[in-house]
PDB file of N, CA and C in Angstrom:
ATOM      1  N   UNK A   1       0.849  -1.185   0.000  1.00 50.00           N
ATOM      2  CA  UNK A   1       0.000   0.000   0.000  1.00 50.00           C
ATOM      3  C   UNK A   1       0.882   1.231   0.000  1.00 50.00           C
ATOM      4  N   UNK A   2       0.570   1.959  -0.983  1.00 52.00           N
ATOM      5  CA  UNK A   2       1.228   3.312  -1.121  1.00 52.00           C
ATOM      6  C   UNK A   2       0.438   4.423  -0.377  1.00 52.00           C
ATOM      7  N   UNK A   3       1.022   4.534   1.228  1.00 54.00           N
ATOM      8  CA  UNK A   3      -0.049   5.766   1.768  1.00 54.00           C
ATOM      9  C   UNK A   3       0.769   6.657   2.544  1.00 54.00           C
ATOM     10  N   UNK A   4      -0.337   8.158   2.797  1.00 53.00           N
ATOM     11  CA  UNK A   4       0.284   9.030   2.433  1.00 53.00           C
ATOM     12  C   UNK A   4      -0.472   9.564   4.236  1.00 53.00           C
ATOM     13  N   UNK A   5       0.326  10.069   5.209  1.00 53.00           N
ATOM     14  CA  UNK A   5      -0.149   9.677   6.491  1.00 53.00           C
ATOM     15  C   UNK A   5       0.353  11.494   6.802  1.00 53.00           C
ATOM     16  N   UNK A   6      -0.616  11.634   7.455  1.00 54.00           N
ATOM     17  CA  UNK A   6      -0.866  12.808   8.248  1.00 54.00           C
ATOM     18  C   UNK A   6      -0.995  12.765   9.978  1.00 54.00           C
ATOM     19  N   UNK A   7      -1.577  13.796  10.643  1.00 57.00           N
ATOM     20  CA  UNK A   7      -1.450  13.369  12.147  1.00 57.00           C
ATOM     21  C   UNK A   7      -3.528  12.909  11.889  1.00 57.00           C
ATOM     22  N   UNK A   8      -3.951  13.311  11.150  1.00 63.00           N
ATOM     23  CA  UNK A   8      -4.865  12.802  11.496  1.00 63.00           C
ATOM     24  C   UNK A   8      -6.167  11.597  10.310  1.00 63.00           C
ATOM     25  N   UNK A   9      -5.507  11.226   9.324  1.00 62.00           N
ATOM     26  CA  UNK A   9      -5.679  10.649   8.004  1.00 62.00           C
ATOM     27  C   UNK A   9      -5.096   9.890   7.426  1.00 62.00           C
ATOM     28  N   UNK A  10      -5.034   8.770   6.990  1.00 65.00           N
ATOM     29  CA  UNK A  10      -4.215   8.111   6.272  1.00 65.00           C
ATOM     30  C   UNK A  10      -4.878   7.901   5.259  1.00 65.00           C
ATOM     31  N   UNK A  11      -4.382   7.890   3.806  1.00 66.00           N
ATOM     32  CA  UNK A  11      -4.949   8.258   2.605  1.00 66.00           C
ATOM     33  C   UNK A  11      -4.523   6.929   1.604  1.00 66.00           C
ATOM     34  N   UNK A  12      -5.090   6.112   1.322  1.00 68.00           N
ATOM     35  CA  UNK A  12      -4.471   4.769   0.346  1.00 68.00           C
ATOM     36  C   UNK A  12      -4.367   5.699  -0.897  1.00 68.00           C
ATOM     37  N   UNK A  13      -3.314   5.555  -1.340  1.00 71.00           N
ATOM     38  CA  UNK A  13      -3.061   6.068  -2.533  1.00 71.00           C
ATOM     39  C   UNK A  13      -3.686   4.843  -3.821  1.00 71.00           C
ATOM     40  N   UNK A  14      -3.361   3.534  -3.391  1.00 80.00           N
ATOM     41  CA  UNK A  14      -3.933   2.887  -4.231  1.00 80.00           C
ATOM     42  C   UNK A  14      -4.967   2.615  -4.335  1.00 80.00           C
ATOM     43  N   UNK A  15      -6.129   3.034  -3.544  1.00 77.00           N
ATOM     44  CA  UNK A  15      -7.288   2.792  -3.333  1.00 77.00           C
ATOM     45  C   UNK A  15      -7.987   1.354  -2.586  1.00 77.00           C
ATOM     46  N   UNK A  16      -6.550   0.496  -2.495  1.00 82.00           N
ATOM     47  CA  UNK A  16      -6.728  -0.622  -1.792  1.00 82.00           C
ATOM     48  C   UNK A  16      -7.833  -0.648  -0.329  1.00 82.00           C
ATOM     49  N   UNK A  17      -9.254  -0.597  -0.109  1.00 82.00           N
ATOM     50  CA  UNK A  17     -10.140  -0.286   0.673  1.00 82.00           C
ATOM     51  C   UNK A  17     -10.323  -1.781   1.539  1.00 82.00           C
ATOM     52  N   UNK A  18     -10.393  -0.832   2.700  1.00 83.00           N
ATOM     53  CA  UNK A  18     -10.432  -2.257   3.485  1.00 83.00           C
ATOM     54  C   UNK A  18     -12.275  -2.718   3.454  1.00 83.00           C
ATOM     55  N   UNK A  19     -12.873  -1.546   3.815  1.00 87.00           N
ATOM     56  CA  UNK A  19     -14.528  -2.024   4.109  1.00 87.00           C
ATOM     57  C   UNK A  19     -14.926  -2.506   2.883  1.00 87.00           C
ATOM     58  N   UNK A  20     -16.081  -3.107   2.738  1.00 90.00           N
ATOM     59  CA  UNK A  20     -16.663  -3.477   1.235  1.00 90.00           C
ATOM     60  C   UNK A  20     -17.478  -2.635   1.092  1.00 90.00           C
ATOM     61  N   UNK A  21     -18.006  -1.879   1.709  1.00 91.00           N
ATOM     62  CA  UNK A  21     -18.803  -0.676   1.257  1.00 91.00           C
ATOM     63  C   UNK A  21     -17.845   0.327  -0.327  1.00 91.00           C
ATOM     64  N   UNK A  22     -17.131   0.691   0.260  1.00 88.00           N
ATOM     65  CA  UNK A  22     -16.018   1.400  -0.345  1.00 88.00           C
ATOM     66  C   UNK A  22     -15.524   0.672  -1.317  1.00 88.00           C
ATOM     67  N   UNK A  23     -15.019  -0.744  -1.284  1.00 89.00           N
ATOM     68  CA  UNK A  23     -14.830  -1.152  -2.873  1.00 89.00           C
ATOM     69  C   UNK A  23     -16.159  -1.614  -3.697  1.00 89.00           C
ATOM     70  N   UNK A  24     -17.251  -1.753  -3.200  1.00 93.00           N
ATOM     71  CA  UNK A  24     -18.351  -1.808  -4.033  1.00 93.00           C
ATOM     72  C   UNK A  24     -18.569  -0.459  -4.668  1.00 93.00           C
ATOM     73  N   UNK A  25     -18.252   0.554  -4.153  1.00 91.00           N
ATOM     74  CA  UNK A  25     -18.862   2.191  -4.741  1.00 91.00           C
ATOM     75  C   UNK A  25     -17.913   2.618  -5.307  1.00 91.00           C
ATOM     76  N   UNK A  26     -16.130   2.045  -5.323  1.00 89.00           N
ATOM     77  CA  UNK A  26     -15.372   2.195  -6.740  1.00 89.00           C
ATOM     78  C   UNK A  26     -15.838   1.417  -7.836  1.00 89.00           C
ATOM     79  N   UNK A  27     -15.829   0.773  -7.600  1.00 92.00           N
ATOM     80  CA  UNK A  27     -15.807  -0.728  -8.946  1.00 92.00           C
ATOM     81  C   UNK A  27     -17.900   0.342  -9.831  1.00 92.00           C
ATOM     82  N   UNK A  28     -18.379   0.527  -8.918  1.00 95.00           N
ATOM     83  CA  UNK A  28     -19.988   1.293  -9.750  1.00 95.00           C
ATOM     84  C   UNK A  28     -19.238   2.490  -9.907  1.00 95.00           C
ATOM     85  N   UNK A  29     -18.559   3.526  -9.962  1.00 92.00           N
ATOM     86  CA  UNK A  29     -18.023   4.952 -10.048  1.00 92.00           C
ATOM     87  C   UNK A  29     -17.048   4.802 -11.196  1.00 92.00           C
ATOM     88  N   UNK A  30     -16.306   3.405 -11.207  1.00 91.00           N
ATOM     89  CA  UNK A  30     -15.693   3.010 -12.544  1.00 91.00           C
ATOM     90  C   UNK A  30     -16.317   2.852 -13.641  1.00 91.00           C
ATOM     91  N   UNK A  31     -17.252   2.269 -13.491  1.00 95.00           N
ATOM     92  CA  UNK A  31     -18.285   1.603 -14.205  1.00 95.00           C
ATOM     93  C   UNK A  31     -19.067   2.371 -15.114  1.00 95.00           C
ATOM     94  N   UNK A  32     -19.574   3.110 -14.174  1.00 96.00           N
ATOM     95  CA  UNK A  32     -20.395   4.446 -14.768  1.00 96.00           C
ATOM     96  C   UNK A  32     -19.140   5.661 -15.508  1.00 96.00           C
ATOM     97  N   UNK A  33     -18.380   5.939 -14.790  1.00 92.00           N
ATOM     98  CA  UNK A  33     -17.528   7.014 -15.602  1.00 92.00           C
ATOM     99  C   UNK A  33     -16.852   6.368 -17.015  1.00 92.00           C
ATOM    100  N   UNK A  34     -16.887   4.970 -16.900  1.00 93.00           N
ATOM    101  CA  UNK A  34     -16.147   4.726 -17.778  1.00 93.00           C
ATOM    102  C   UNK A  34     -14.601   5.014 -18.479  1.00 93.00           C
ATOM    103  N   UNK A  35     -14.661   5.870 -19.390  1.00 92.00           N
ATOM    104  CA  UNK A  35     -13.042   6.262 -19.561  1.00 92.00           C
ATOM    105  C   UNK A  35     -12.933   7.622 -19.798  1.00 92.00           C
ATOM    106  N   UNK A  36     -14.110   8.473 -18.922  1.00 92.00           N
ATOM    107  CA  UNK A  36     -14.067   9.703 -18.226  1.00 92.00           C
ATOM    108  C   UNK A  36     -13.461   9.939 -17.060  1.00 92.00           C
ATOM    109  N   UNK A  37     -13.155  10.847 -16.645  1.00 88.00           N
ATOM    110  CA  UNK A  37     -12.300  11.031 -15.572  1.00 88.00           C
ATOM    111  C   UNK A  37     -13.651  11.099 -14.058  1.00 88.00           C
ATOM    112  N   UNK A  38     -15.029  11.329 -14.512  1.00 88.00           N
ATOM    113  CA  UNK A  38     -16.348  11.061 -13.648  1.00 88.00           C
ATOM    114  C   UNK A  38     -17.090  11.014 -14.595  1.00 88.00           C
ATOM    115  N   UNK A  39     -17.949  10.459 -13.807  1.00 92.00           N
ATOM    116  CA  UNK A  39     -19.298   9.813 -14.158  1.00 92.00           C
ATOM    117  C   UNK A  39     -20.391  10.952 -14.220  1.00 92.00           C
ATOM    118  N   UNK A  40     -21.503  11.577 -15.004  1.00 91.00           N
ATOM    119  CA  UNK A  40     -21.857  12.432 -14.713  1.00 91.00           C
ATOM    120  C   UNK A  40     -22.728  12.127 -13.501  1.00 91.00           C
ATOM    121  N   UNK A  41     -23.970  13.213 -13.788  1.00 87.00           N
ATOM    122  CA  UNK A  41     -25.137  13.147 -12.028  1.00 87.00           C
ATOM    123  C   UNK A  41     -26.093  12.110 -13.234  1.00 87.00           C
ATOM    124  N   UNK A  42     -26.743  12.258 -13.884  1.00 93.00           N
ATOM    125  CA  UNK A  42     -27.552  11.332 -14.593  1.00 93.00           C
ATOM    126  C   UNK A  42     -27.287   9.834 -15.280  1.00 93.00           C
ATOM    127  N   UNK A  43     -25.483   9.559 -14.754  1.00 95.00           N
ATOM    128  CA  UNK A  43     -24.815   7.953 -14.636  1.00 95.00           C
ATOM    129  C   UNK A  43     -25.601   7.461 -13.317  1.00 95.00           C
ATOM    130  N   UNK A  44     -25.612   8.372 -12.336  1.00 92.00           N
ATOM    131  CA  UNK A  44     -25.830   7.514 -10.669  1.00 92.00           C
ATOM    132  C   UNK A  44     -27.169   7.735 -10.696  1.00 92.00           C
ATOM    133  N   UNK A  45     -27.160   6.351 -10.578  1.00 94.00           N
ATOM    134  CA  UNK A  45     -28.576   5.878  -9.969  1.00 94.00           C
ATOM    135  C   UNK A  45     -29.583   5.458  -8.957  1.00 94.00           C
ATOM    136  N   UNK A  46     -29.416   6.221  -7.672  1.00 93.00           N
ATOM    137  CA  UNK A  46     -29.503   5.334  -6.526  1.00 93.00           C
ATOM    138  C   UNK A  46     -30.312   3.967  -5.991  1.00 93.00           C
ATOM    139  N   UNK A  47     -30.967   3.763  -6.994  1.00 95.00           N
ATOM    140  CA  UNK A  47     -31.707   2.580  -6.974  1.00 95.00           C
ATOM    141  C   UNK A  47     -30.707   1.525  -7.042  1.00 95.00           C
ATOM    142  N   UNK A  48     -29.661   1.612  -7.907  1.00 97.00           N
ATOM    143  CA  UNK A  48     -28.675   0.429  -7.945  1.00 97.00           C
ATOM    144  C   UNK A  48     -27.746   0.479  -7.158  1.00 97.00           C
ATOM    145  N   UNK A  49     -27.948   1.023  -6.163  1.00 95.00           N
ATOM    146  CA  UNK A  49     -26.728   1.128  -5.222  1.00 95.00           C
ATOM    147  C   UNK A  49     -27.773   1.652  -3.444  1.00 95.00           C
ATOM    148  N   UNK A  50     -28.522   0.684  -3.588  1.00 95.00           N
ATOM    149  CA  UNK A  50     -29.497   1.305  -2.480  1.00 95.00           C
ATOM    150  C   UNK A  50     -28.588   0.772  -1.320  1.00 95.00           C
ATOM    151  N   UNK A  51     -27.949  -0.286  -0.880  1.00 94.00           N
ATOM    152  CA  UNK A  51     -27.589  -0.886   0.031  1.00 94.00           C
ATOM    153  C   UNK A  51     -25.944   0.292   0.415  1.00 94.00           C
ATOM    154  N   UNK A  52     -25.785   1.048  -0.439  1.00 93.00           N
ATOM    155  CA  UNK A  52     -24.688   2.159   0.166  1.00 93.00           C
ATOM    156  C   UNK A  52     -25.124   3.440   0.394  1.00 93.00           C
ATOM    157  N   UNK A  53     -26.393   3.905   0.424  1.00 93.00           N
ATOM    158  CA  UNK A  53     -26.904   4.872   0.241  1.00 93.00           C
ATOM    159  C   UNK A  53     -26.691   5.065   1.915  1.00 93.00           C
ATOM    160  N   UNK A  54     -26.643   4.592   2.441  1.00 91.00           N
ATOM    161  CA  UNK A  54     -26.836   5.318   4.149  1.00 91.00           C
ATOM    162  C   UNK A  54     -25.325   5.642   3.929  1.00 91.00           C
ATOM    163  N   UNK A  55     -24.146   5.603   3.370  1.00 88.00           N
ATOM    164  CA  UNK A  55     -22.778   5.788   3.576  1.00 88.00           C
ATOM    165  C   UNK A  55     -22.203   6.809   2.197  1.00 88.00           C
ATOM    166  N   UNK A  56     -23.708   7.150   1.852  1.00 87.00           N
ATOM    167  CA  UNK A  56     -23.550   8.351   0.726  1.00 87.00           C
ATOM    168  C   UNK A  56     -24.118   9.407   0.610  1.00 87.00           C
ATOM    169  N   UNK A  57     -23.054  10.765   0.857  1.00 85.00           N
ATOM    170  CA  UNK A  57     -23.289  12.111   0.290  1.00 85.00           C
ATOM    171  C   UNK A  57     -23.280  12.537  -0.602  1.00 85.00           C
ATOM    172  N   UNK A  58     -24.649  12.923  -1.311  1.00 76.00           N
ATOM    173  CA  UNK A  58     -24.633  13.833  -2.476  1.00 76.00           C
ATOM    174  C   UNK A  58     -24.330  15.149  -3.100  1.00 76.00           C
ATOM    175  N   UNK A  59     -23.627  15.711  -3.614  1.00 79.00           N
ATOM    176  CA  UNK A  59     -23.445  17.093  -3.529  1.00 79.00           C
ATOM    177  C   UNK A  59     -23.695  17.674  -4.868  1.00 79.00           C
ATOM    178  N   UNK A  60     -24.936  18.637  -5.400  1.00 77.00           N
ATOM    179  CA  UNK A  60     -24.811  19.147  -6.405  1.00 77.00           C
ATOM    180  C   UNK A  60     -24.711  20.631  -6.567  1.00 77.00           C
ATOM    181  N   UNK A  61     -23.627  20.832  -7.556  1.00 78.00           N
ATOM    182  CA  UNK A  61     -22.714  21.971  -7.624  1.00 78.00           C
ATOM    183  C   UNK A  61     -23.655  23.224  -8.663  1.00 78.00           C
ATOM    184  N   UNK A  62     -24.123  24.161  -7.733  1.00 80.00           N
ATOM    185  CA  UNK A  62     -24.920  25.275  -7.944  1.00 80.00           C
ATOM    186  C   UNK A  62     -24.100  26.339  -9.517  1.00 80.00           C
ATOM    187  N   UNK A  63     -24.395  26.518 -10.036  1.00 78.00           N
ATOM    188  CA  UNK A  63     -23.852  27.757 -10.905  1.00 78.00           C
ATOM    189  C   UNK A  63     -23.451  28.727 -10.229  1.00 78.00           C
ATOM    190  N   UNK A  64     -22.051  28.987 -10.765  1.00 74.00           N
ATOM    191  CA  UNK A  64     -21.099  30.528  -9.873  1.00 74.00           C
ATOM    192  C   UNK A  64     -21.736  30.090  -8.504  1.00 74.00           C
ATOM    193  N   UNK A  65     -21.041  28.729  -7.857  1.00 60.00           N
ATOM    194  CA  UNK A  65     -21.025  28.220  -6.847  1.00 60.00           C
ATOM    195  C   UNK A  65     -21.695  28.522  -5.715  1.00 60.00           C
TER     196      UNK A  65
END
């Protein structure tokens, strides 16, 4: 594991995730973005990902923020 450690964070650089929550919601974020760098808001679907939804924040980004 390539990580990158602070006093209060440790950051996997490789994304190597220990919970399965977290590698289930890369492997769908891959999936959907495809060979974009993200996925847009109308890729995510929360119906297909209902079982991570209690461990997910949504954030949509307002015009001139």
């Amino acid at each position: 594991m390539s990580a990158d450690v602070d006093n209060v964070f440790v950051k996997d650089l490789d994304l190597n995730f220990a919970r399965k929550e977290l590698v289930e919601f890369l492997a769908y974020w891959n999936a959907k973005r495809g060979a974009r760098r993200f996925p847009s808001r109308a890729d995510i679907a929360p119906r297909e990902i209902q079982s991570l939804l209690p461990w997910l924040h949504m954030h949509d980004v307002a015009d001139k923020g």
